PDB file of C-alpha atoms in Angstrom:
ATOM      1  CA  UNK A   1     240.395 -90.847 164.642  1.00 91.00           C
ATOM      2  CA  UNK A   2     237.284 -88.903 166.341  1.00 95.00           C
ATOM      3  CA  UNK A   3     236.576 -85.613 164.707  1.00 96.00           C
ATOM      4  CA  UNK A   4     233.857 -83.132 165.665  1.00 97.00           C
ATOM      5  CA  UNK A   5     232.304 -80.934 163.534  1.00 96.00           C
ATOM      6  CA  UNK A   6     230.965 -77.615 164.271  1.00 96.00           C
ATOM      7  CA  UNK A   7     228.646 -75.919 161.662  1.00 95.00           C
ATOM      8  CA  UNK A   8     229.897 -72.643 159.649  1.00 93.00           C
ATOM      9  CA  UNK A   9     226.629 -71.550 158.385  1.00 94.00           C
ATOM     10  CA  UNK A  10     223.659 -73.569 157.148  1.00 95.00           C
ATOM     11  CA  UNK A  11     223.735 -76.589 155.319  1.00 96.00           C
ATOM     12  CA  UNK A  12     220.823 -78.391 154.424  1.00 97.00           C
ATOM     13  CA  UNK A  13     221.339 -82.596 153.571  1.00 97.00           C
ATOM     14  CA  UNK A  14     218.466 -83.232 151.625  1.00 94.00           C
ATOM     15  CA  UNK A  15     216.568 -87.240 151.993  1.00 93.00           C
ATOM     16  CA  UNK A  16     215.246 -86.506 148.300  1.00 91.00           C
ATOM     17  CA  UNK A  17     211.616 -85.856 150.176  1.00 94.00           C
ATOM     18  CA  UNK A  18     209.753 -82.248 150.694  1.00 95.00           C
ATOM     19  CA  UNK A  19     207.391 -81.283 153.228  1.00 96.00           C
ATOM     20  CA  UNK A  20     203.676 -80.185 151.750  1.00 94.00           C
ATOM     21  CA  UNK A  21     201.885 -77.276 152.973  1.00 94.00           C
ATOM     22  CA  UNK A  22     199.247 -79.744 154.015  1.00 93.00           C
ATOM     23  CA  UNK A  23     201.370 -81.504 156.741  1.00 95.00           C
ATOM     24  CA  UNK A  24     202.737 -77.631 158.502  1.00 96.00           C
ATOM     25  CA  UNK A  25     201.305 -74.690 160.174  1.00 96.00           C
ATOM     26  CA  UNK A  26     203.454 -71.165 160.810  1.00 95.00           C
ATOM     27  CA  UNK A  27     202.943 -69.205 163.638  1.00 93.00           C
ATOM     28  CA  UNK A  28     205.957 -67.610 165.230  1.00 92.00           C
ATOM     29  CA  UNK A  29     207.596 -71.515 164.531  1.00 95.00           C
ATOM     30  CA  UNK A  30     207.789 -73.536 161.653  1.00 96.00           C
ATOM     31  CA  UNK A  31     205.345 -76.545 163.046  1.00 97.00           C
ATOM     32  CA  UNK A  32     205.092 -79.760 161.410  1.00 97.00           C
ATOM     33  CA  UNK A  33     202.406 -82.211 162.552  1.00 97.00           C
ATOM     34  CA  UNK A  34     202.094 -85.596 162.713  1.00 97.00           C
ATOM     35  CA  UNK A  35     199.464 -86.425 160.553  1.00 96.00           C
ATOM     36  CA  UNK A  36     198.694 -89.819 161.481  1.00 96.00           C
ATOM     37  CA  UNK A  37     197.588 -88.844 165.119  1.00 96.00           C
ATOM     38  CA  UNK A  38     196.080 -86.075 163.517  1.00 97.00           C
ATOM     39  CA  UNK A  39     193.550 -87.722 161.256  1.00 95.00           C
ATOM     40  CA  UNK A  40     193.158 -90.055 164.232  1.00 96.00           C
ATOM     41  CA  UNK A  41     191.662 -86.989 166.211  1.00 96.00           C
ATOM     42  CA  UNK A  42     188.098 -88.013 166.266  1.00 94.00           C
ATOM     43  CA  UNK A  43     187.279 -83.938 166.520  1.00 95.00           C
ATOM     44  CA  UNK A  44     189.495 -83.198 162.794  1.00 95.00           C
ATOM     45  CA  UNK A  45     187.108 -83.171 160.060  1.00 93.00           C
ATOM     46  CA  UNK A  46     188.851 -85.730 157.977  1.00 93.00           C
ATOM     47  CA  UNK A  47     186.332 -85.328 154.833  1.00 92.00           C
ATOM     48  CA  UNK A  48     186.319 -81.532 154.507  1.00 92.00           C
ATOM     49  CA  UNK A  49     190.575 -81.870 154.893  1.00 92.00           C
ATOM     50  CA  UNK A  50     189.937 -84.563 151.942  1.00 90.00           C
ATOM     51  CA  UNK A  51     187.719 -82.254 149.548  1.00 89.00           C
ATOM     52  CA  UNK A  52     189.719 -79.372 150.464  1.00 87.00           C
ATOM     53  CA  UNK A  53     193.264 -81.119 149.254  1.00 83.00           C
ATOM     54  CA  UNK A  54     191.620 -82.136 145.866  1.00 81.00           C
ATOM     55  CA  UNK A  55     191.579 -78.690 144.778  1.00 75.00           C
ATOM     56  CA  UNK A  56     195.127 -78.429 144.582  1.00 72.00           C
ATOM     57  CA  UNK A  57     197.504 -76.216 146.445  1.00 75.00           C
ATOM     58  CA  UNK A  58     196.176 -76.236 150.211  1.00 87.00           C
ATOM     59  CA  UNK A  59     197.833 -74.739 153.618  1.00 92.00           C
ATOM     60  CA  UNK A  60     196.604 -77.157 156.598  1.00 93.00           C
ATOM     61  CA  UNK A  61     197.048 -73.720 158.676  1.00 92.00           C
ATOM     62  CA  UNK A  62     193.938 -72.585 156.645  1.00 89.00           C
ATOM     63  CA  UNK A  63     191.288 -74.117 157.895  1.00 90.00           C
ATOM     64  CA  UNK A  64     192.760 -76.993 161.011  1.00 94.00           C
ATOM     65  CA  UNK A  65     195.520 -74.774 162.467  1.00 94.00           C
ATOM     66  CA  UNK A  66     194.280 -75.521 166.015  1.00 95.00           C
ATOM     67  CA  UNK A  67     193.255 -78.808 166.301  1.00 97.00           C
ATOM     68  CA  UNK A  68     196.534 -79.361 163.725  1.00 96.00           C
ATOM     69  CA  UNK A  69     198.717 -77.774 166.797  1.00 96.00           C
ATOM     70  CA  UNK A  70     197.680 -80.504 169.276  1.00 96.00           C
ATOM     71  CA  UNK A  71     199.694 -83.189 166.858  1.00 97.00           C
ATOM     72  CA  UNK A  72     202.911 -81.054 166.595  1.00 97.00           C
ATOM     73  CA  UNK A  73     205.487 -83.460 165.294  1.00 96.00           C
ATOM     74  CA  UNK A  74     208.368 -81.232 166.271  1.00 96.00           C
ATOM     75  CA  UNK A  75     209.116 -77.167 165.984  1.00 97.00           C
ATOM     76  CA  UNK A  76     211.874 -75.255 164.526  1.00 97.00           C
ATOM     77  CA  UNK A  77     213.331 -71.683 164.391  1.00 97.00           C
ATOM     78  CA  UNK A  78     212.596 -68.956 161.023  1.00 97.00           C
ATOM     79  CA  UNK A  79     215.386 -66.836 160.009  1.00 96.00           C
ATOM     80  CA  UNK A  80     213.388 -63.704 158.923  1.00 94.00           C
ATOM     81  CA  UNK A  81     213.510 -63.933 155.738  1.00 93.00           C
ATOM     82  CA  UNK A  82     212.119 -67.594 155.273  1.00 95.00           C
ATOM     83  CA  UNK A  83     209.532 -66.428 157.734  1.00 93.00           C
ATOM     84  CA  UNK A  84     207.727 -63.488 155.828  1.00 91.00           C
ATOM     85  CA  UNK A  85     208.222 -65.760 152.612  1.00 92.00           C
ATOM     86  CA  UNK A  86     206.271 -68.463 154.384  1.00 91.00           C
ATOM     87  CA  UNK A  87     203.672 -66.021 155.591  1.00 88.00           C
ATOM     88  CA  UNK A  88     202.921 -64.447 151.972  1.00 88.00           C
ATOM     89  CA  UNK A  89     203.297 -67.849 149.958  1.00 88.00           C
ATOM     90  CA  UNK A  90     202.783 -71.636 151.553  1.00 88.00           C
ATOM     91  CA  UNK A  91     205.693 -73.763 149.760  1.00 92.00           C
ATOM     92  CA  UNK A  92     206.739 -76.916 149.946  1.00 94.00           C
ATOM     93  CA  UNK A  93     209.690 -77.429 152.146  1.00 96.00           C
ATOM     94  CA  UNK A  94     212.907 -79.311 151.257  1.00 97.00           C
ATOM     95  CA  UNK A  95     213.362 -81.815 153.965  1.00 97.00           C
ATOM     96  CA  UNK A  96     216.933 -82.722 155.662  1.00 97.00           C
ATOM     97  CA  UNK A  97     218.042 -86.349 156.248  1.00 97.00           C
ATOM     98  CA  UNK A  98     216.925 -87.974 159.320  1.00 96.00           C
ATOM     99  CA  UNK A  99     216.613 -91.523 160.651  1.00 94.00           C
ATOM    100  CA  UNK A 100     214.253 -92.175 163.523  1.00 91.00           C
ATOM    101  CA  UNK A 101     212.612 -88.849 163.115  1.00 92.00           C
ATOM    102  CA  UNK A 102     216.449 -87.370 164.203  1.00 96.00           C
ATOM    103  CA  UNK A 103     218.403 -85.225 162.086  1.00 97.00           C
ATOM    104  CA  UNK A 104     222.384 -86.647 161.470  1.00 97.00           C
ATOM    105  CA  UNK A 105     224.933 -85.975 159.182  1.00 97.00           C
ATOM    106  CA  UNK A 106     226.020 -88.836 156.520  1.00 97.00           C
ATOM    107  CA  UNK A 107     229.546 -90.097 156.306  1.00 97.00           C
ATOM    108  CA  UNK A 108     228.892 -90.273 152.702  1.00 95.00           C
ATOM    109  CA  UNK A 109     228.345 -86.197 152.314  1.00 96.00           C
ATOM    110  CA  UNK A 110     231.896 -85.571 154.635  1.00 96.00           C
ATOM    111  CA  UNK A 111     233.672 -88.349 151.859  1.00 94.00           C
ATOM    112  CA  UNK A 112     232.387 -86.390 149.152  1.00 93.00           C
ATOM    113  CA  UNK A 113     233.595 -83.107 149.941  1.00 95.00           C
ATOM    114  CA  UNK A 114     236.892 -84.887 150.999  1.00 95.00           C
ATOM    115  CA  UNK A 115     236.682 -86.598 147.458  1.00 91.00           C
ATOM    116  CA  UNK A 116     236.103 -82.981 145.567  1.00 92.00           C
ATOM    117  CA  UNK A 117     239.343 -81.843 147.482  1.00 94.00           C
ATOM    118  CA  UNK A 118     241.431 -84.806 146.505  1.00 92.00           C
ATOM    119  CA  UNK A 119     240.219 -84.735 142.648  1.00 89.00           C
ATOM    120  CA  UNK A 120     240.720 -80.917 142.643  1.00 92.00           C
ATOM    121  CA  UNK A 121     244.525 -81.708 144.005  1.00 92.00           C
ATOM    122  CA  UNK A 122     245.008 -84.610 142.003  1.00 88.00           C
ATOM    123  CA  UNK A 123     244.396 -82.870 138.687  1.00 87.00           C
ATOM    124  CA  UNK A 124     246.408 -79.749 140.064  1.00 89.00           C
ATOM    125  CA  UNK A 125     249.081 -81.375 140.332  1.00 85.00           C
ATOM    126  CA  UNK A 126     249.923 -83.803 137.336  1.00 83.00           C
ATOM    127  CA  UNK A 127     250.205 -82.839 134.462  1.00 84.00           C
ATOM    128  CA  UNK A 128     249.299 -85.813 132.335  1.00 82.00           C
ATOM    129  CA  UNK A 129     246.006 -86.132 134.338  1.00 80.00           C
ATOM    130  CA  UNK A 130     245.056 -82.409 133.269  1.00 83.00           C
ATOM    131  CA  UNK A 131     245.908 -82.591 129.773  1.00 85.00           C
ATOM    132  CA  UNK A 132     243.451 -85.646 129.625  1.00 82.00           C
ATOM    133  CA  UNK A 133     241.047 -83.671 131.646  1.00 81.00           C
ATOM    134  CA  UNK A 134     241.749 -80.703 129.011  1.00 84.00           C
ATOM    135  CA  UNK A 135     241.343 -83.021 125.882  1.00 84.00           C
ATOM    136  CA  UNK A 136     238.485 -84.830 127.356  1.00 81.00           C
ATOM    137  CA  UNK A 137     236.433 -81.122 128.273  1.00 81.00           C
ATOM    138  CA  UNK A 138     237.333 -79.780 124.501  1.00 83.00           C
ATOM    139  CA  UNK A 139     236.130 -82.950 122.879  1.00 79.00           C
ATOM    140  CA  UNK A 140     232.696 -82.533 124.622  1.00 77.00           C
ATOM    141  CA  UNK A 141     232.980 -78.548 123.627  1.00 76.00           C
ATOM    142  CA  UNK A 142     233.443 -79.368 120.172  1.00 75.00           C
ATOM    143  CA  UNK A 143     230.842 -81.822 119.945  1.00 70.00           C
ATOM    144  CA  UNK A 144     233.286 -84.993 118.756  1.00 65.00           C
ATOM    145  CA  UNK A 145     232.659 -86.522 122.345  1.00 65.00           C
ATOM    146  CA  UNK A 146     229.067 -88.497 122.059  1.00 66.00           C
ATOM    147  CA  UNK A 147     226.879 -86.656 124.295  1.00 65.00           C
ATOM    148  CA  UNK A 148     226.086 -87.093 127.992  1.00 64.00           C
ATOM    149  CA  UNK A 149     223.596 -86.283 130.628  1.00 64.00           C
ATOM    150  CA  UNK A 150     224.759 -83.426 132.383  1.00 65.00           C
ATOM    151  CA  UNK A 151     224.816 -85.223 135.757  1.00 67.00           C
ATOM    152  CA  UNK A 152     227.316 -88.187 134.307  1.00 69.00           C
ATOM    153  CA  UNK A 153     229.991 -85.693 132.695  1.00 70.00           C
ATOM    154  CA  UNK A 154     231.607 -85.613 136.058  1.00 73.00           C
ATOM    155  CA  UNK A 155     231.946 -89.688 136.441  1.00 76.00           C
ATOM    156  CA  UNK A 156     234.478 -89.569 133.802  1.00 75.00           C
ATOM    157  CA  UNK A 157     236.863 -87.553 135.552  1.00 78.00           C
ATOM    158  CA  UNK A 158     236.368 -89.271 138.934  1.00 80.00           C
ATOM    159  CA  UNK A 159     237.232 -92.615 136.957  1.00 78.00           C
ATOM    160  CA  UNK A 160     240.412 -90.474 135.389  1.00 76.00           C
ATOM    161  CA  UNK A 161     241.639 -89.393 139.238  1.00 78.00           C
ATOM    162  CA  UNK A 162     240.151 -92.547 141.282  1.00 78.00           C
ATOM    163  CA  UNK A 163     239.512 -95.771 139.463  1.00 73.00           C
ATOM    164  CA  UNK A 164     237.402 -97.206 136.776  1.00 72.00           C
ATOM    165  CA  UNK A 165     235.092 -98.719 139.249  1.00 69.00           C
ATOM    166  CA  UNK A 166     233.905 -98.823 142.109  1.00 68.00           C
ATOM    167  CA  UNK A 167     235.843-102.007 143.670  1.00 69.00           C
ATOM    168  CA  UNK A 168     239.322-100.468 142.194  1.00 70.00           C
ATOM    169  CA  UNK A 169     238.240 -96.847 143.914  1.00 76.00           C
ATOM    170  CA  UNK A 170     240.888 -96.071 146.577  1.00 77.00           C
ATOM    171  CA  UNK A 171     238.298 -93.865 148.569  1.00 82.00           C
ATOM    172  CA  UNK A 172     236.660 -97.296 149.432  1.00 83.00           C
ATOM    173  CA  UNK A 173     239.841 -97.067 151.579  1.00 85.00           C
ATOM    174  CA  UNK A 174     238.739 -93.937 153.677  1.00 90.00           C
ATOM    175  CA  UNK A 175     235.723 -94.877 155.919  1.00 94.00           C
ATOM    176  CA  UNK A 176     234.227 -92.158 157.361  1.00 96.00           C
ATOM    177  CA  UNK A 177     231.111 -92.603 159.934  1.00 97.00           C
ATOM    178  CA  UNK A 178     227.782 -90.706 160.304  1.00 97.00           C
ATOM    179  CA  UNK A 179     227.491 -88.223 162.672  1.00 97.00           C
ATOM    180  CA  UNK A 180     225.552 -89.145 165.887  1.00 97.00           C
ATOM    181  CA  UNK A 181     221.429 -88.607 165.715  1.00 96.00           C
ATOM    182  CA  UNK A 182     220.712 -84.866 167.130  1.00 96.00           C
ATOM    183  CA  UNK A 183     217.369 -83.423 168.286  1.00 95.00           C
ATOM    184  CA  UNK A 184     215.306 -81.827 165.649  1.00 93.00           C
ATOM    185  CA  UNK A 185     215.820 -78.499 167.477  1.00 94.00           C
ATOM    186  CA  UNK A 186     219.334 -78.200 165.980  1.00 96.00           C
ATOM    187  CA  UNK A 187     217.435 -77.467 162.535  1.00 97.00           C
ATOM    188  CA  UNK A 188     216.028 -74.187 161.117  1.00 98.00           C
ATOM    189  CA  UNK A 189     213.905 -73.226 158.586  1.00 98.00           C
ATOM    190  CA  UNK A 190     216.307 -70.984 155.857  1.00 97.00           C
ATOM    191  CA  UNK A 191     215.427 -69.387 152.483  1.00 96.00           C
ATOM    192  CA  UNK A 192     217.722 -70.121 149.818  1.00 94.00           C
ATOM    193  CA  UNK A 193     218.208 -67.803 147.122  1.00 92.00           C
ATOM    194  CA  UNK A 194     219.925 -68.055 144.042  1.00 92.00           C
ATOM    195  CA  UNK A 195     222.121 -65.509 142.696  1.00 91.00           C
ATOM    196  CA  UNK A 196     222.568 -65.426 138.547  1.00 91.00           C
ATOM    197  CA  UNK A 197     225.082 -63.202 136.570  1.00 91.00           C
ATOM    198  CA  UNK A 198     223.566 -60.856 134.512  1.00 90.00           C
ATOM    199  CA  UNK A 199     225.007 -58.739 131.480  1.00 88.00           C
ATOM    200  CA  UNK A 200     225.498 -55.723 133.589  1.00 86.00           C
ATOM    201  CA  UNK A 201     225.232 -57.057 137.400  1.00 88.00           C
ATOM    202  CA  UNK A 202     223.678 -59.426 139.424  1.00 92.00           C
ATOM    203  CA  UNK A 203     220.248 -60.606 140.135  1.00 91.00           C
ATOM    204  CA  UNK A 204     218.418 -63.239 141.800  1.00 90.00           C
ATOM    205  CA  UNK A 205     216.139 -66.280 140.353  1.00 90.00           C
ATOM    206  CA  UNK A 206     212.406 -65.479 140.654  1.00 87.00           C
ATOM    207  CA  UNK A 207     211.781 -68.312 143.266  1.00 88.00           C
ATOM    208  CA  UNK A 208     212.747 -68.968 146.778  1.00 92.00           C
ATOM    209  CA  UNK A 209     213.851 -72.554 147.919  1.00 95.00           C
ATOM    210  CA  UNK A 210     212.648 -73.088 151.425  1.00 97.00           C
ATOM    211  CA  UNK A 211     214.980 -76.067 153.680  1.00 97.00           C
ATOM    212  CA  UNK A 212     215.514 -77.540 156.513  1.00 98.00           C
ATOM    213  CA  UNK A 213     219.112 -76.635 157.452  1.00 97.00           C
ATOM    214  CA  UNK A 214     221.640 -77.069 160.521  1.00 97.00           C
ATOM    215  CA  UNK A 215     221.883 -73.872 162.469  1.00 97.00           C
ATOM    216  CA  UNK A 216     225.221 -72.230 162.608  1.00 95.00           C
ATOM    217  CA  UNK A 217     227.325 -73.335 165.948  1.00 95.00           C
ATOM    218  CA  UNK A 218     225.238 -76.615 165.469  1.00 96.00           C
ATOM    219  CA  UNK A 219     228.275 -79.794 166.472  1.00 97.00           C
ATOM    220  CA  UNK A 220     228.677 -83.417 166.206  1.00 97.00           C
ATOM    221  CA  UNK A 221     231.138 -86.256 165.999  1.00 97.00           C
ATOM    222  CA  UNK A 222     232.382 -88.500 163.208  1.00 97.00           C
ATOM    223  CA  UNK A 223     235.081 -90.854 162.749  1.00 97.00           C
ATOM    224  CA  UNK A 224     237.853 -91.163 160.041  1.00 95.00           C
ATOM    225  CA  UNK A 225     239.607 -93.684 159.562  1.00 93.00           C
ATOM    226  CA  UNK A 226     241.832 -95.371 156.577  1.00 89.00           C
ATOM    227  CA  UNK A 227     241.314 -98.954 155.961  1.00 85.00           C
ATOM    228  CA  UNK A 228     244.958-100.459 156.253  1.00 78.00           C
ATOM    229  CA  UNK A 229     243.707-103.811 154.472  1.00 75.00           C
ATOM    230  CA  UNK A 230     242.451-102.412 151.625  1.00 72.00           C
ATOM    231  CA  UNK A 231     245.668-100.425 151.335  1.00 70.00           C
ATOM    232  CA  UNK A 232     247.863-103.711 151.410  1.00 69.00           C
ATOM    233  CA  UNK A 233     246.518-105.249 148.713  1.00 65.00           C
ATOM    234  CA  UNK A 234     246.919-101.932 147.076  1.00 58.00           C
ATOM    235  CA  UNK A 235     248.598-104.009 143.458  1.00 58.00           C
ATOM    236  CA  UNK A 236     245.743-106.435 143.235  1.00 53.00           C
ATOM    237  CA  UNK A 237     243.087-103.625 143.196  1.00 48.00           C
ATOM    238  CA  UNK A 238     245.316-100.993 140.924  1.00 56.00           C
ATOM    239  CA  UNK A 239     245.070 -98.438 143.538  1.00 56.00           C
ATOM    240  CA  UNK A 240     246.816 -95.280 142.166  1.00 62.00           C
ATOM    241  CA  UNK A 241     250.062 -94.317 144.062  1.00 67.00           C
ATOM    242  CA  UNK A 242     250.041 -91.002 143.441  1.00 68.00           C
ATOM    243  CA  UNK A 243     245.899 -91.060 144.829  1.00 70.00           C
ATOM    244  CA  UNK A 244     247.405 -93.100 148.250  1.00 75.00           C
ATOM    245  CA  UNK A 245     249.356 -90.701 149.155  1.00 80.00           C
ATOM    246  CA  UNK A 246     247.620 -87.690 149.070  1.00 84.00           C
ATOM    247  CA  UNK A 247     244.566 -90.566 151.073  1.00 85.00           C
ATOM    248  CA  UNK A 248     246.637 -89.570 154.072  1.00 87.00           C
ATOM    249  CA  UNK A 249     247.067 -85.870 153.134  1.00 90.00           C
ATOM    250  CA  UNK A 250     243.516 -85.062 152.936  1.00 93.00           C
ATOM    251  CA  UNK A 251     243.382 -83.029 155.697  1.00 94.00           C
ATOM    252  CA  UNK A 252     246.334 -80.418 154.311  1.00 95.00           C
ATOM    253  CA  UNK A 253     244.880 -80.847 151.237  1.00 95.00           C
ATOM    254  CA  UNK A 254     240.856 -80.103 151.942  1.00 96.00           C
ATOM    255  CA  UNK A 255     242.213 -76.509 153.594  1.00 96.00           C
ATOM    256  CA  UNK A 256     244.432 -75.820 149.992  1.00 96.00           C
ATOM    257  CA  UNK A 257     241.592 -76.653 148.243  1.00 96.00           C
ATOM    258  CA  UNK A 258     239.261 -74.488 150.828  1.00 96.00           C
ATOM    259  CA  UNK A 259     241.599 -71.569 150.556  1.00 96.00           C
ATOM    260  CA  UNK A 260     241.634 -71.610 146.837  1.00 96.00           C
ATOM    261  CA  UNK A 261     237.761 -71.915 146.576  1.00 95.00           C
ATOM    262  CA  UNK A 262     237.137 -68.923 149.061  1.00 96.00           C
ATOM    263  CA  UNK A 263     239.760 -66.536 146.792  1.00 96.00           C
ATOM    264  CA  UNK A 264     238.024 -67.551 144.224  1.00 95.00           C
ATOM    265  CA  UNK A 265     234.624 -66.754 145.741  1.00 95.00           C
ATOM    266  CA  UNK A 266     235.703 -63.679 147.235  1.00 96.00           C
ATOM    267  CA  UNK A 267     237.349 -62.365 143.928  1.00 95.00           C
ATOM    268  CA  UNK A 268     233.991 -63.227 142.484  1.00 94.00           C
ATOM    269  CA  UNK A 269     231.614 -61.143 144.585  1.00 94.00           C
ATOM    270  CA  UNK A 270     234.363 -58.305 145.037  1.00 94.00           C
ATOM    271  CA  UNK A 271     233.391 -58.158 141.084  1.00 93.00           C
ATOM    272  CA  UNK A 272     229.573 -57.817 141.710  1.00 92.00           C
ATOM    273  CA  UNK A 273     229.942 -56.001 144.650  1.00 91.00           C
ATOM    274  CA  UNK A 274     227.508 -53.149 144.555  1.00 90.00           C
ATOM    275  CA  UNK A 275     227.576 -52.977 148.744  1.00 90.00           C
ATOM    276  CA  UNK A 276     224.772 -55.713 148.927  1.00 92.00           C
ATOM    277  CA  UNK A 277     227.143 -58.715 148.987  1.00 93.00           C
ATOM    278  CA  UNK A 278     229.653 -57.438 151.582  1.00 93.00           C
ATOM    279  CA  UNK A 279     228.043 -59.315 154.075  1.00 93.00           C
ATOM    280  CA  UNK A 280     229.384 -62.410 151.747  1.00 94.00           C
ATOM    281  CA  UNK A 281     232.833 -61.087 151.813  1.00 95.00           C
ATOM    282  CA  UNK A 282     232.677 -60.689 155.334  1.00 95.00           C
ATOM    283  CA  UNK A 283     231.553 -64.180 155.665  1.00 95.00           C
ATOM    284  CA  UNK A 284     234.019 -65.722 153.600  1.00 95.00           C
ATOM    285  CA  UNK A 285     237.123 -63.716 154.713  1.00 93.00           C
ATOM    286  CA  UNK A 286     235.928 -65.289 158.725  1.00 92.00           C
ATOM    287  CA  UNK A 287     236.219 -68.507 157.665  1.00 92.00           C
ATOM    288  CA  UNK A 288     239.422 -68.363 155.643  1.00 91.00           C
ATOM    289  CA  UNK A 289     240.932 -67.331 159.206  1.00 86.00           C
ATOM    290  CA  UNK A 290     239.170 -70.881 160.777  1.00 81.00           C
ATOM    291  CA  UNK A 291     241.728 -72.527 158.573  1.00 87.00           C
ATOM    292  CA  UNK A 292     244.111 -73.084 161.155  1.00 85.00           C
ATOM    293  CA  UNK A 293     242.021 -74.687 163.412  1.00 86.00           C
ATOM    294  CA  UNK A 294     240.993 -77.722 161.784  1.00 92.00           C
ATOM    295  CA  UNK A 295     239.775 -79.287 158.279  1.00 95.00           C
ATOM    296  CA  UNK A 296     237.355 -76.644 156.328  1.00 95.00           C
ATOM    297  CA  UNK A 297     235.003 -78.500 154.422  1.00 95.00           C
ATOM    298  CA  UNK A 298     231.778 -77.307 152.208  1.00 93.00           C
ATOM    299  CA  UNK A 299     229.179 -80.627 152.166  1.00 91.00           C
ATOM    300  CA  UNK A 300     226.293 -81.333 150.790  1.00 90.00           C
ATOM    301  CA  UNK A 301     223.340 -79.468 148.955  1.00 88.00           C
ATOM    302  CA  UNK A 302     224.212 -75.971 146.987  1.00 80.00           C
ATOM    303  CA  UNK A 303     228.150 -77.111 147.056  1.00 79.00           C
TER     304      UNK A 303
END
């Protein structure tokens, strides 16, 4: 089935790369140049670029912003915040996945926050799978549990609710397809701040992350689709039973999880509330009313 997807707020899908302040210039538009035609401009003065990047931390806008804004690779939109951040302090820039130079969204980022919702639902609802959850999370509280990497704690409990492995994973059963490749102008430049519980209050980190993200009202298509094959041979690959079922639920059961998440969110800024965060509030009591119009999901980076 064909879905489309229309953006909530901004989401940022990083490709694991960042964009240097050597390879942008600001003006009233983030503008990132191509620097291959660049340094093939016979008029840029590739040797003073060269002895200016050894020393370090270096803002092409500095010293080649003209001649740098004949090679624009492509331009994007500042909120106002990200904008007087990148006037004051030159960062690097977290940069969003693209093929061909085009922004898209991955199938792989939709299945995952379909997989959160099903592994939030699937431990919700049996019992047996949350007491091993329960005993599994004390033994690695109490130190009897040998010790992971942070990042691997979760794979565990995915193996608990899906599978031991990948090739007995019932999600291999849900194929989900990348979005279509959109013009770069769909992305904006947005500075991310993180918010960090204090003793008395709220504060925020003392950095700023600066991304690439999809503007709000940005859309595009993907299709979802369950893999009937796989699902036949269901006994030879030990796909759960309880899991298959709720495979073909997943779109009441992404909005139960949705709803849950945004009363807890909600409950937790009401907390900190000291009039600053309403605008959060606000936000997330909007989209709790979008439920009944499709699938809510929250993808990708900060989730």
């Amino acid at each position: 089935m064909k879905y489309k997807i229309e953006i909530l707020s901004p989401v940022h899908i990083g490709n694991g790369g960042k964009i240097s302040p050597i390879e942008y210039v600001v003006d009233d538009k983030f503008n990132r140049i191509d620097m291959d035609e660049l340094f093939r401009d016979k008029d840029f003065n590739i040797n003073g670029f060269i002895d200016d990047a050894k020393f370090g931390s270096f803002y092409l806008g500095e010293r080649y912003g003209n001649i740098a804004k004949k090679h624009v690779m492509y331009s994007l939109d500042m909120s106002r915040d990200a904008t007087k951040y990148l006037m004051i302090k030159k960062s690097e820039i977290q940069e969003f996945i693209k093929t061909g130079g085009n922004p898209y969204i991955p199938g792989s980022s939709i299945k995952g926050a379909i997989r959160t919702a099903i592994m939030w639902y699937a431990l919700k609802k049996n019992n047996e799978l949350y007491s091993e959850l329960e005993e599994y999370i004390n033994k690695i509280g109490s130190g009897s549990e040998k010790k992971l990497n942070k990042k691997w704690v979760g794979s565990k409990i995915e193996k608990m609710v899906f599978g031991n492995d990948p090739n007995h994973d019932l999600m291999r059963a849900l194929h989900i397809s990348d979005t279509e490749r959109m013009n770069s102008h769909i992305l904006k430049i947005e500075n991310v701040r993180i918010l960090s519980t204090r003793k008395v209050g709220y504060g925020y980190k003392g950095f700023n992350l600066i991304a690439e993200t999809l503007k709000k009202g940005t859309t595009a298509h993907t299709t979802i689709k369950i893999d009937d094959f796989l699902i036949k041979n269901k006994e030879e690959l030990k796909f759960s039973e309880m899991i298959m079922e709720y495979l073909y639920d997943f779109e009441e059961i992404c909005n139960e999880y949705a709803r849950d998440l945004i009363e807890y969110e909600v409950h937790f800024f009401k907390k900190y509330d000291d009039g600053r965060l309403s605008r959060i509030i606000d936000f997330y009591n909007e989209i709790y009313n979008e439920l009944e119009n499709g699938i809510l999901l929250r993808l990708a980076w900060g989730t």
